[in-house]
Coordinates of C-alpha atoms and ligand atoms in Angstrom, one line a residue:
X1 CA 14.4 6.7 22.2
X2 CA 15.7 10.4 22.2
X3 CA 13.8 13.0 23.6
X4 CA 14.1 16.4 23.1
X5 CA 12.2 19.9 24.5
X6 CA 8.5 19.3 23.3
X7 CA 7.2 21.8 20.7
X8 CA 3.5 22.0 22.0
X9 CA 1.5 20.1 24.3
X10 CA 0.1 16.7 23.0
X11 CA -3.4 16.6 24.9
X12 CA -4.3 20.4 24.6
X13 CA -3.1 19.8 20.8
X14 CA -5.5 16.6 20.3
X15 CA -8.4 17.9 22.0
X16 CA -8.1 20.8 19.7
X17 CA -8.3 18.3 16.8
X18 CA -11.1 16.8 18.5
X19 CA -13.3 19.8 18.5
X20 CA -12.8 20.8 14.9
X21 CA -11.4 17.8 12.9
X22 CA -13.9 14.9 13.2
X23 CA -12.5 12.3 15.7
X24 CA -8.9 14.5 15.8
X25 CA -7.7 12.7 12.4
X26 CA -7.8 12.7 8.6
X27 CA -8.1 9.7 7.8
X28 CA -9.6 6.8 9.1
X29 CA -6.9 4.4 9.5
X30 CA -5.1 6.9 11.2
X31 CA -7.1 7.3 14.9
X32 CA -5.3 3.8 16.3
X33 CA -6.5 2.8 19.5
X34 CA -3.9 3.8 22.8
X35 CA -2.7 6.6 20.4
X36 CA -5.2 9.2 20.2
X37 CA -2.8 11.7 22.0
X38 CA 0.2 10.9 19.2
X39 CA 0.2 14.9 17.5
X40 CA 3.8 14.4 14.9
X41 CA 5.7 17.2 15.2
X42 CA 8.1 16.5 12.3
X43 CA 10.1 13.7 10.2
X44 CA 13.5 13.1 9.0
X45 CA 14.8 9.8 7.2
X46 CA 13.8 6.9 9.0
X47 CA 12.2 8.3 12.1
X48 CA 9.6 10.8 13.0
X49 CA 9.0 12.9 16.4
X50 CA 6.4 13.0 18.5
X51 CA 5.1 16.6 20.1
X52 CA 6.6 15.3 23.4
X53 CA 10.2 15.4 22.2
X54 CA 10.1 11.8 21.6
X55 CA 12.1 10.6 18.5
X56 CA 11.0 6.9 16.8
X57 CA 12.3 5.2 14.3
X58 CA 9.2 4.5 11.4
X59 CA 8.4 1.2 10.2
X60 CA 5.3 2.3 9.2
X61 CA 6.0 4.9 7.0
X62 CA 2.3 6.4 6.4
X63 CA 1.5 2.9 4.7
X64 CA 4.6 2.7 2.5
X65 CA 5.5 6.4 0.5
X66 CA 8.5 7.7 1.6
X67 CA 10.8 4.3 0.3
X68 CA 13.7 6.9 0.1
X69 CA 13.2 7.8 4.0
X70 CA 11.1 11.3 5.0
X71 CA 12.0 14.5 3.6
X72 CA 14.4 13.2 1.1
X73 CA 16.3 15.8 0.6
X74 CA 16.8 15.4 -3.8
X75 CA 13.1 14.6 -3.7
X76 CA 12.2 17.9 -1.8
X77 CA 14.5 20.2 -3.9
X78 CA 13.1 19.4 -6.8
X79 CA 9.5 19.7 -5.8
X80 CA 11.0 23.5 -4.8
X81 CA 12.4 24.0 -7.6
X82 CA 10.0 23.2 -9.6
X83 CA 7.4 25.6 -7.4
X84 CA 9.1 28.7 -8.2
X85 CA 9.3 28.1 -11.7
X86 CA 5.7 26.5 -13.0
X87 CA 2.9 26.5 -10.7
X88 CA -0.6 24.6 -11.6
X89 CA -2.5 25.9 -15.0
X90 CA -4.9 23.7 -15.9
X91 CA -4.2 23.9 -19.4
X92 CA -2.4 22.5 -21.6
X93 CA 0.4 20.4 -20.6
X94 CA 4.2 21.0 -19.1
X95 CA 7.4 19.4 -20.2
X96 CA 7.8 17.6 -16.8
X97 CA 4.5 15.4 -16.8
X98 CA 5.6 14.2 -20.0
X99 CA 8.7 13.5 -18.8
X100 CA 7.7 11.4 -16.4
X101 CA 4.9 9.8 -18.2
X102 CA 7.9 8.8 -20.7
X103 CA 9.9 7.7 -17.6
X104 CA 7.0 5.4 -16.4
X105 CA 6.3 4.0 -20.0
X106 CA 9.9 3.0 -20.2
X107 CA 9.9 1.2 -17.0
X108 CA 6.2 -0.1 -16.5
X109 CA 5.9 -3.0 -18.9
X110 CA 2.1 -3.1 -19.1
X111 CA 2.1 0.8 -19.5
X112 CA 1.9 2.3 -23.0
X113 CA 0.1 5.2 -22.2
X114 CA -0.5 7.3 -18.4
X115 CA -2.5 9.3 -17.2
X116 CA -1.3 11.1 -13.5
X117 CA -3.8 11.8 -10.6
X118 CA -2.7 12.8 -7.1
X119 CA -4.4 9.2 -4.8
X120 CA -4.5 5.7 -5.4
X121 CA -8.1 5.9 -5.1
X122 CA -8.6 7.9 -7.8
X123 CA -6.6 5.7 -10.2
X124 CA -8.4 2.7 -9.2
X125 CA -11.6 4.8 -9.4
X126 CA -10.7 5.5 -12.9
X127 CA -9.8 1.8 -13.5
X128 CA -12.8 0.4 -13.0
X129 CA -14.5 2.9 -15.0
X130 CA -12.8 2.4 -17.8
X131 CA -13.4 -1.7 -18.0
X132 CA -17.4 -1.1 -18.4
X133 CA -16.5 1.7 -21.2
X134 CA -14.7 -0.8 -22.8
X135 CA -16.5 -4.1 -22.5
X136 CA -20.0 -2.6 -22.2
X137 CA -19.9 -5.1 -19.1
X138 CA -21.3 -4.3 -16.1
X139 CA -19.4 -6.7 -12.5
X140 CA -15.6 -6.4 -11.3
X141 CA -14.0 -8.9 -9.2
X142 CA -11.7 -8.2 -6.1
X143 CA -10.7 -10.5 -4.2
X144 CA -11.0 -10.5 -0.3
X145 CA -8.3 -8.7 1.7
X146 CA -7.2 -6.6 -0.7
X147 CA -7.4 -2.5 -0.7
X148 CA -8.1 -0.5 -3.8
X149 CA -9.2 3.0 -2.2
X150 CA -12.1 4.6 -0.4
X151 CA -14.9 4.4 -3.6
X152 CA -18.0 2.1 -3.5
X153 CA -17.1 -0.4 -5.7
X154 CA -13.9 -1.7 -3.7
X155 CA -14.5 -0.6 0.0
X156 CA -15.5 -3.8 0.9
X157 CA -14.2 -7.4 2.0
X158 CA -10.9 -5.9 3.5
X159 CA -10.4 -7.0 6.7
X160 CA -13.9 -9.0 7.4
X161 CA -14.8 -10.5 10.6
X162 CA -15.2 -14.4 9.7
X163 CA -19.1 -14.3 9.4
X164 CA -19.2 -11.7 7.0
X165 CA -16.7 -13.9 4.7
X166 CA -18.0 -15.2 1.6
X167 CA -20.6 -12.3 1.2
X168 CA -20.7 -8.7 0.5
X169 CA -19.0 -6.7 3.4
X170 CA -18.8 -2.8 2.5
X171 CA -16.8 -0.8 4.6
X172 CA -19.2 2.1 4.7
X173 CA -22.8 3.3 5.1
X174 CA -24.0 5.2 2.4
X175 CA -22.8 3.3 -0.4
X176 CA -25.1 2.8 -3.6
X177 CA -26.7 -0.6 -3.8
X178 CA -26.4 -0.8 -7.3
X179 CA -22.7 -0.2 -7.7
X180 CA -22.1 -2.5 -4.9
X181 CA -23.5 -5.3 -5.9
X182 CA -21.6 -5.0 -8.9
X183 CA -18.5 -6.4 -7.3
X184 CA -17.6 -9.8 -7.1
X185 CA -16.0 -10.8 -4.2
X186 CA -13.2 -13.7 -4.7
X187 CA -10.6 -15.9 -2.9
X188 CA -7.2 -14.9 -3.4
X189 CA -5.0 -17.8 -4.6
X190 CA -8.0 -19.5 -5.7
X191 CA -8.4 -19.1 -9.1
X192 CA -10.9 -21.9 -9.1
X193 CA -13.3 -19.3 -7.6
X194 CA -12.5 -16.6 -10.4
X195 CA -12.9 -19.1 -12.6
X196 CA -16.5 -19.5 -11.6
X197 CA -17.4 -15.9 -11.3
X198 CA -16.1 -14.9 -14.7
X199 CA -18.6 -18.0 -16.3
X200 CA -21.2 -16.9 -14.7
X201 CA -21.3 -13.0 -14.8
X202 CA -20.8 -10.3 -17.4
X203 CA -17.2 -9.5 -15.5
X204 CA -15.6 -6.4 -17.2
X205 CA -12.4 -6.3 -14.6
X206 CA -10.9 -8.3 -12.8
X207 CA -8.4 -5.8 -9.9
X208 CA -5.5 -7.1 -7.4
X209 CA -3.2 -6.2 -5.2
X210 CA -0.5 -8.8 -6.9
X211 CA 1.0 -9.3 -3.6
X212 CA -2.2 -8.3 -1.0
X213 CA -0.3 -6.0 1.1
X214 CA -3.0 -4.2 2.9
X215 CA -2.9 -7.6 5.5
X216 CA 0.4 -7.9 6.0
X217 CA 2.2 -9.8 3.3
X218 CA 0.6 -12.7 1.8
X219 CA 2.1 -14.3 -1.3
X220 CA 0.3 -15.4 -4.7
X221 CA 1.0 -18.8 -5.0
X222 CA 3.2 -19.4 -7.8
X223 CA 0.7 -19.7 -10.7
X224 CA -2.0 -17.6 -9.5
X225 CA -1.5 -14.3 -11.5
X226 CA -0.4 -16.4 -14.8
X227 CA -4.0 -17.6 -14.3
X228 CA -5.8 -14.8 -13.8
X229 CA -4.2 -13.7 -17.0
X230 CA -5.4 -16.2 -19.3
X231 CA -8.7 -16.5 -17.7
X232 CA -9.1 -12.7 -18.7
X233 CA -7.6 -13.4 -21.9
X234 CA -10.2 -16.3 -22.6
X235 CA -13.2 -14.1 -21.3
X236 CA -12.2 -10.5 -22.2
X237 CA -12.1 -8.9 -18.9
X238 CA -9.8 -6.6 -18.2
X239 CA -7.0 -7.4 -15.6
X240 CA -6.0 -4.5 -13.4
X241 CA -3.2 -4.8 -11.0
X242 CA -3.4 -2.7 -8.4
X243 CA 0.1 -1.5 -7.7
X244 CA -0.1 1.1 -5.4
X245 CA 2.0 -0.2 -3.1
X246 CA 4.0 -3.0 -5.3
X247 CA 5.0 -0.2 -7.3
X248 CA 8.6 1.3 -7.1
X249 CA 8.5 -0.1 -3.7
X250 CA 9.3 -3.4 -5.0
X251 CA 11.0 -2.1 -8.2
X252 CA 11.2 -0.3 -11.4
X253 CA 8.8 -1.6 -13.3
X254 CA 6.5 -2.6 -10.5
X255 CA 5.5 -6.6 -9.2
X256 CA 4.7 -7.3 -12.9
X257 CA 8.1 -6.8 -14.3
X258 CA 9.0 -9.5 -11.2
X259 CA 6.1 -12.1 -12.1
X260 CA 6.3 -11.9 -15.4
X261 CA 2.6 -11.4 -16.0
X262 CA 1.7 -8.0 -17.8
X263 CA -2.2 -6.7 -17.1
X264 CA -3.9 -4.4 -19.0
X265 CA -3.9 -1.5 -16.7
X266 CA -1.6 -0.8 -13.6
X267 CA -2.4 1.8 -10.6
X268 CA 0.7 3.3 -9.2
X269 CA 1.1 5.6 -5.9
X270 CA 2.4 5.5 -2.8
X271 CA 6.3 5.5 -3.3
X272 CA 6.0 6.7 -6.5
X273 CA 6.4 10.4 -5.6
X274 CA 7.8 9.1 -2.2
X275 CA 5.5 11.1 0.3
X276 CA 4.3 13.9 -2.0
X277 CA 0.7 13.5 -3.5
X278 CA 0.7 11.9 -7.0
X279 CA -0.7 8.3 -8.4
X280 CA -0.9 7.1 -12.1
X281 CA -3.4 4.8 -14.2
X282 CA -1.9 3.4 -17.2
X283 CA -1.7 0.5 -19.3
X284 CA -2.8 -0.5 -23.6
X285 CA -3.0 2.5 -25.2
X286 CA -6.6 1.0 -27.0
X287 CA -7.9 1.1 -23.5
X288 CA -6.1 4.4 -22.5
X289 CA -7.6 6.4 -25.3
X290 CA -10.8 5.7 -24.2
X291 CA -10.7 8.2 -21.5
X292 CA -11.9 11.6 -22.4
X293 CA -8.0 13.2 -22.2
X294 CA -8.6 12.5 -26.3
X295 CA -11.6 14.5 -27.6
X296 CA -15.0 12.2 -28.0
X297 CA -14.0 9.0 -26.4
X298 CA -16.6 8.1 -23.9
X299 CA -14.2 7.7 -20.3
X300 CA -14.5 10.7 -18.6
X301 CA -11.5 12.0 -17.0
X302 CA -10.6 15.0 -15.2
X303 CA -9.3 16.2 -12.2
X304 CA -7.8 20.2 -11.0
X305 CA -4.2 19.2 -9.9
X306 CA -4.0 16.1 -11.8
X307 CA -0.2 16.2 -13.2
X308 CA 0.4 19.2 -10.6
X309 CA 4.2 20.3 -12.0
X310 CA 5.7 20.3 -8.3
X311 CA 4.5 16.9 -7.6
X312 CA 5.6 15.5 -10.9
X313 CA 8.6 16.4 -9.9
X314 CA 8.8 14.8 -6.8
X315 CA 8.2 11.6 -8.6
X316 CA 10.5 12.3 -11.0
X317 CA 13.2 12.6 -8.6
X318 CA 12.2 9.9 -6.9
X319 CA 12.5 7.1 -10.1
X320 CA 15.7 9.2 -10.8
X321 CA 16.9 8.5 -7.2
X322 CA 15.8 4.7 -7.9
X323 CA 17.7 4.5 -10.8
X324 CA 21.1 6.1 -10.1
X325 CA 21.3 4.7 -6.8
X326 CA 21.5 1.2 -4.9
X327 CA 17.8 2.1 -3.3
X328 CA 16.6 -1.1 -4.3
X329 CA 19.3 -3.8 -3.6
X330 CA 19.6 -2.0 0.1
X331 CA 16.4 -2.1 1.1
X332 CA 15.8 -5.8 -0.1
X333 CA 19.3 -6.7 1.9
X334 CA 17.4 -4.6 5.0
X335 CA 14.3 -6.5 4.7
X336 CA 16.0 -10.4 4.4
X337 CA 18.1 -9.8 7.5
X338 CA 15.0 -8.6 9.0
X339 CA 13.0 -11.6 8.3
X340 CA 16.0 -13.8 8.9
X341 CA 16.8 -12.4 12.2
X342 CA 13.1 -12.7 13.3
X343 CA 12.6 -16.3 12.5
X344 CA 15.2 -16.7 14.9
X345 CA 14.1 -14.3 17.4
X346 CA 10.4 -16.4 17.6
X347 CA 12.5 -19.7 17.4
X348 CA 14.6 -18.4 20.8
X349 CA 11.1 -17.6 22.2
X350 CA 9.5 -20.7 21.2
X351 CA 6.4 -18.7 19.7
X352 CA 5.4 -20.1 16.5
X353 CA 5.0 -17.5 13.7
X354 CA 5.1 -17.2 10.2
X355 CA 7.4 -14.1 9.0
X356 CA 6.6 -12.7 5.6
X357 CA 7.2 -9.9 3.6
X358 CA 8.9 -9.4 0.1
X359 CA 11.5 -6.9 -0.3
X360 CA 11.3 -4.0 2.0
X361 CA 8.2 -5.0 3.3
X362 CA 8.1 -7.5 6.7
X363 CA 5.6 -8.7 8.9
X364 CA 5.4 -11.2 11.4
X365 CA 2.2 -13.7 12.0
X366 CA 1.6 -15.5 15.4
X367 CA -0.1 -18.3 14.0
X368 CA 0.9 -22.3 13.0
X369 CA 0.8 -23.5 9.5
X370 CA 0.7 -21.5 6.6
X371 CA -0.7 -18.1 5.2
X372 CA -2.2 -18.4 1.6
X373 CA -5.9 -16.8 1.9
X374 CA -7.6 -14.5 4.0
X375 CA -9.1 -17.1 6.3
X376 CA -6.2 -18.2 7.6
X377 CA -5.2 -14.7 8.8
X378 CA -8.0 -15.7 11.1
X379 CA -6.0 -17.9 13.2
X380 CA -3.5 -14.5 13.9
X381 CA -3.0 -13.8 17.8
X382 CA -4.0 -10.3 17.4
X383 CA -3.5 -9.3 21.2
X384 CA 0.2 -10.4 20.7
X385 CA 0.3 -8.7 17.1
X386 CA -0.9 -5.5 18.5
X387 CA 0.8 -6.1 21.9
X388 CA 4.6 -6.5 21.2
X389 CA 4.2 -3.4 19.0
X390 CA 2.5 -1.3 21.6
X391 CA 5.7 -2.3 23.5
X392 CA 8.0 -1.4 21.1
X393 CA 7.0 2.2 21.1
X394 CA 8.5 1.7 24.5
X395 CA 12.2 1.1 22.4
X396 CA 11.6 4.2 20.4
X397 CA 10.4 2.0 17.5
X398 CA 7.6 2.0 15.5
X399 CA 5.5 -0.5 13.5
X400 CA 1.1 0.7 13.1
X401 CA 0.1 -1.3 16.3
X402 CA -3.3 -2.1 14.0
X403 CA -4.1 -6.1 13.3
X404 CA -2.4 -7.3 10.5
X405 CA -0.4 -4.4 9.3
X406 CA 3.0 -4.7 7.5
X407 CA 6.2 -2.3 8.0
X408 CA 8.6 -0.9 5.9
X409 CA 12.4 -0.6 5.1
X410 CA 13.4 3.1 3.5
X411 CA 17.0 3.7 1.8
X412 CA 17.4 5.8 5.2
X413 CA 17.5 2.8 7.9
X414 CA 20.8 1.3 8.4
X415 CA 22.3 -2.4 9.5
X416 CA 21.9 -0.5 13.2
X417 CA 18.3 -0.2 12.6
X418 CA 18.0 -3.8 11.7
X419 CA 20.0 -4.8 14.6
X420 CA 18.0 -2.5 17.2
X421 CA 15.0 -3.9 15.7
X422 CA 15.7 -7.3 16.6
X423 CA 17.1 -6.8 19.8
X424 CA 13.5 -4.5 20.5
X425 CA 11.2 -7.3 19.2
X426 CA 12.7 -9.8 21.5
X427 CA 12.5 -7.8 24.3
X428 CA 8.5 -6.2 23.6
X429 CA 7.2 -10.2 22.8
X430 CA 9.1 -11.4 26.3
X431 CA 7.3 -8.7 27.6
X432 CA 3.8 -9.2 26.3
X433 CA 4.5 -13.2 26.7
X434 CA 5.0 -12.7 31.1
X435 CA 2.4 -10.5 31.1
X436 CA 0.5 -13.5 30.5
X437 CA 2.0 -16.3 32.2
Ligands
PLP501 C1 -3.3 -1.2 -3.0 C2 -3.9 0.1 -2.7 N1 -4.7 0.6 -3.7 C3 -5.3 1.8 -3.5 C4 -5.1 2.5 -2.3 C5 -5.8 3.8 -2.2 O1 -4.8 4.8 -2.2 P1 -5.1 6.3 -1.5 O2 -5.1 6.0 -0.1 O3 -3.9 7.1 -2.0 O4 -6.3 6.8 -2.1 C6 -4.3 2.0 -1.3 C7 -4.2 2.7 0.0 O5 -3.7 2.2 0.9 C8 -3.7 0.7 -1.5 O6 -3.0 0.2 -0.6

């Protein structure tokens, strides 16, 4: 943990916040209990510095953009580069956003057409608005656990306390009845239960998070999105993966081009434009030319800096970056010693876990038995989960300490960084275990 002269006083900078930013933060997710004092004074690769001096290697990596590290230095040259010579118009259209909606046609095999917003929110919002256009259906199905963005339709059923399972849970107040209650809440890995809800309601989507990231890292069981494919083929719902995170993060052409199952329309962020604000919805063209991009068709779709030129860039660069160098195969090599080494850390310390993860992505689990729906998530020793990383900060290393959260490799951490992490782990679970004893 380095620590350098601080740059401005934490507290008198977070009471600041406090008095003009509601609750000091811009987002919810971000005001993390035992941190309300953490003001980030800047970020480089794979670690970030706090306004005390103190320098930590990130894990957390605001929820997963910045797969090359922070402040990639290709990535942020173009985005200048691109700034001095076309700003935003809001007209027309500029050479680079077709570029790179060529690029992500090429790569994305359910994509045949995209359209580029700036949050994965919006291209979810835009998702589900599209499947009613198109079916003249009115329900969507998510499944519990998973994220799809801050609208009313999906804010619900992420993380629900277990009496609130198996019925509506909406994150927020405020929310319109009517557009609530048409969601469909299902069981991930239980296509049984999809089964059931697309028999008995007029279901015009069907969205997922192919692997349900936003707890952790749980697996579909091998099968599961095959299914969900031909169960939308048979009823003619729309299937929308949600690849906000999966995509670029896991590779090229998303979690799809891994399964082997192609949806109808994929939602891409995050990583994509690694840490600079853009998102894309695409998929069939007959269900992309619905939106109201092509004059008449009855999607409406608009947005001020959708297809901003800087940003564009940035996620140009980025897929450029992914495909001229190794970005991929490191990361994955990170992540598997990383989940290696920690099923032998937990083994040393006799704690029984399950370690997860795919790719960059890693998460550790203290509970027995195995993780394939939300309920058994349940059974996770959330003091311990929260604890040892609470500790860690204490090693200069930092995974979200928030139940249930997953961490992330970038093309910036080394071996060292593995090793370091390891060695940290060990030491903050010893810690949080005698605390007890
Ligand atoms: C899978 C998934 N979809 C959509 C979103 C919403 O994206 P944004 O926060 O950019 O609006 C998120 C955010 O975490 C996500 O994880």
């Amino acid at each position: 943990m380095a620590a350098t002269e601080p740059h401005v006083n934490a507290s008198e900078l977070a009471a600041r916040a406090a008095r003009v930013i509601p609750g000091g933060v811009n987002s919810g997710q971000r005001r993390v209990p035992g941190l309300e004092e953490l003001v980030i004074a800047s970020t480089s690769g794979s670690t970030f510095t706090d306004s005390r001096g103190v320098t930590y290697t990130d894990y957390h990596a605001a929820f997963g953009p910045p797969l090359l590290g922070h402040n990639d230095p290709d990535v942020d040259a173009a985005v200048a580069a691109t700034a001095r010579t076309v700003g935003l118009m809001g007209v027309g259209v500029t050479e680079i956003e077709v570029s790179l909606a060529e690029r992500i046609v090429e790569l994305v095999p359910s994509v045949e057409q995209v359209l580029l917003t700036e949050t994965g929110s919006e291209a979810t919002f835009h998702a589900i608005r599209l499947a009613p256009a198109a079916t003249g259906r009115r329900h969507t199905v998510k499944f519990q656990r998973c994220y799809h963005g801050w609208h009313d339709s999906v804010a619900m059923n992420v993380i629900s306390p277990a009496e609130r399972m198996g019925q509506r849970d909406p994150m927020s107040q405020g929310g319109i009845p009517e557009v609530t209650e048409a969601t469909i809440v299902c069981r991930f890995n239980d296509a049984a239960d999809v089964e059931r809800a697309l028999t008995d309601h007029d279901v015009a989507a069907i969205i997922v998070e192919p692997i349900p990231h936003n707890i952790g890292a749980v697996l579909p069981r091998p099968g599961f999105l095959e299914r969900l494919r031909e169960l939308c083929d048979k009823h003619g719902t729309v299937l929308i993966f949600d690849e906000v995170i999966t995509g670029f993060r896991h590779g090229l052409g998303g979690y799809q081009a891994i399964a082997g199952v192609t949806p109808d329309l994929t939602t891409m962020g995050k990583a994509m434009g690694n840490g600079w604000p853009i998102s894309a919805l695409g998929g069939k063209a007959e269900l992309m030319q619905l939106f109201s991009t092509t004059p008449g068709r009855p999607a409406f779709f608009a947005g001020t800096f959708n297809g901003h030129p800087p940003t564009a860039a940035a996620a140009l660069a980025t897929i450029d970056k992914l495909q001229r160098e190794n970005v991929h195969e490191h990361v994955f090599r990170l992540g598997d010693r990383a989940r290696t080494g920690l099923r032998e850390v937990y083994a040393r310390l006799g704690v029984p876990v399950v370690v997860s993860g795919f790719g960059s992505v890693f998460v550790t689990y203290f509970l027995e038995g195995e993780v394939g729906s939300y309920d058994d998530l349940l059974a996770n020793d959330v003091d311990l989960f929260v604890g040892y990383r609470r500790e860690l900060m204490k090693h200069g290393i930092f995974e979200l300490p928030l139940n249930l959260k997953r961490s992330h490799f970038s093309y910036a951490h080394t071996d060292d960084d593995v090793d370091r992490l390891l060695e940290a782990t060990e030491a903050s679970v010893r810690t949080v275990l005698d605390a007890r004893a």
